[in-house]
Amino acid sequence: MGLMQNPTKKVMLKNILKRYTPPKAAKAAKAANESEDQQQQMKMKSHYSMKIQWSEEDACYIASLPEFGPYVKTHGATYEEAARNGREVLEMMLSDEDESLPQPEIYRESRARA
């Protein structure tokens, strides 16, 4: 009995073929994923500010995102935790497609000329 005449082997072959992704399709899927990753990285490379300060009243670090207004804040027990939480909030703000994004504040050093 040949391969295609044996029902068990035929089912096994179909399962193997289902799992196989042709190289062109795999390449296209990889490119799509890379494109999404690049878009996410571009958003994260946006030049928004994060201000981290110690709060005596709250006994923790407060991370604020000044370009997004006075109420976009988070906190952390350590400076690092506040920074990590601030990045998460920034990601959420950037992913909110309903909101228009504010212009980032860019640092410009003023140079007095003598």
Coordinates of C-alpha atoms in Angstrom, one line a residue:
M1 CA 0.0 0.0 0.0
G2 CA 1.5 3.4 -1.1
L3 CA 1.7 6.5 1.1
M4 CA -1.4 8.1 -0.2
Q5 CA -3.4 4.9 0.1
N6 CA -2.8 4.5 3.8
P7 CA -5.3 6.8 5.6
T8 CA -3.1 7.2 8.8
K9 CA -0.1 8.2 6.8
K10 CA -2.2 10.6 4.8
V11 CA -3.5 12.3 7.9
M12 CA 0.1 12.5 9.3
L13 CA 1.3 14.1 6.1
K14 CA -1.5 16.7 6.1
N15 CA -0.6 17.6 9.7
I16 CA 3.0 18.0 8.8
L17 CA 2.1 20.2 5.8
K18 CA -0.2 22.4 7.9
R19 CA 2.7 23.1 10.3
Y20 CA 5.1 23.9 7.4
T21 CA 5.3 27.6 6.6
P22 CA 6.8 28.3 3.1
P23 CA 9.9 30.4 3.2
K24 CA 8.2 33.4 1.4
A25 CA 5.3 33.4 3.9
A26 CA 7.7 33.1 6.8
K27 CA 9.7 36.0 5.5
A28 CA 6.6 38.1 5.0
A29 CA 5.4 37.3 8.5
K30 CA 8.8 38.2 10.0
A31 CA 8.9 41.5 8.1
A32 CA 5.4 42.4 9.4
N33 CA 6.5 41.6 13.0
E34 CA 9.7 43.6 12.5
S35 CA 7.7 46.5 11.1
E36 CA 5.4 46.5 14.2
D37 CA 8.6 46.3 16.4
Q38 CA 10.1 49.3 14.5
Q39 CA 6.9 51.3 14.9
Q40 CA 6.9 50.6 18.7
Q41 CA 10.6 51.5 18.9
M42 CA 9.9 54.8 17.0
K43 CA 7.2 55.6 19.5
M44 CA 9.5 55.0 22.4
K45 CA 12.2 57.1 20.7
S46 CA 9.8 60.0 20.8
H47 CA 11.4 62.8 22.7
Y48 CA 9.0 63.1 25.6
S49 CA 10.2 64.2 29.0
M50 CA 9.9 62.4 32.3
K51 CA 10.5 64.2 35.6
I52 CA 11.2 62.1 38.7
Q53 CA 11.2 63.6 42.1
W54 CA 11.1 62.4 45.7
S55 CA 7.9 63.1 47.5
E56 CA 8.2 63.5 51.3
E57 CA 4.4 63.5 51.6
D58 CA 4.0 60.2 49.7
A59 CA 7.4 58.7 50.8
C60 CA 8.1 57.5 47.3
Y61 CA 9.4 58.8 43.9
I62 CA 6.9 60.5 41.6
A63 CA 7.4 60.2 37.9
S64 CA 5.5 62.8 35.8
L65 CA 5.2 63.3 32.0
P66 CA 4.9 67.1 31.8
E67 CA 4.0 67.3 28.1
F68 CA 0.8 65.2 28.8
G69 CA -0.5 67.6 31.5
P70 CA -0.4 67.8 35.3
Y71 CA -2.3 64.6 36.0
V72 CA -0.2 62.1 34.1
K73 CA 1.9 60.7 36.9
T74 CA 3.0 57.4 38.5
H75 CA 5.2 56.5 41.4
G76 CA 7.7 53.9 42.6
A77 CA 9.4 53.0 45.9
T78 CA 12.8 53.4 44.2
Y79 CA 13.9 55.8 41.5
E80 CA 14.3 52.8 39.1
E81 CA 10.8 51.6 39.8
A82 CA 9.3 55.1 39.2
A83 CA 11.3 55.3 35.9
R84 CA 10.0 51.9 34.8
N85 CA 6.4 52.8 35.7
G86 CA 6.8 56.1 33.9
R87 CA 7.9 54.3 30.7
E88 CA 4.8 52.1 31.0
V89 CA 2.6 55.1 31.3
L90 CA 4.3 56.8 28.3
E91 CA 3.7 53.6 26.3
M92 CA 0.0 53.7 27.2
M93 CA -0.2 57.4 26.3
L94 CA 1.5 56.8 22.9
S95 CA -0.7 53.8 22.1
D96 CA -3.9 55.7 22.8
E97 CA -5.0 56.4 19.2
D98 CA -8.0 58.5 20.3
E99 CA -5.8 61.2 21.6
S100 CA -3.6 63.6 19.6
L101 CA -0.1 63.7 21.0
P102 CA 1.4 66.9 22.4
Q103 CA 4.7 68.2 21.0
P104 CA 7.7 67.0 23.0
E105 CA 9.6 69.6 24.9
I106 CA 13.1 69.7 23.5
Y107 CA 16.0 70.9 25.6
R108 CA 17.8 73.8 24.1
E109 CA 20.9 75.2 25.9
S110 CA 21.0 78.9 25.8
R111 CA 24.4 80.2 25.1
A112 CA 25.3 83.7 26.1
R113 CA 27.6 85.3 23.7
A114 CA 30.2 87.7 25.1

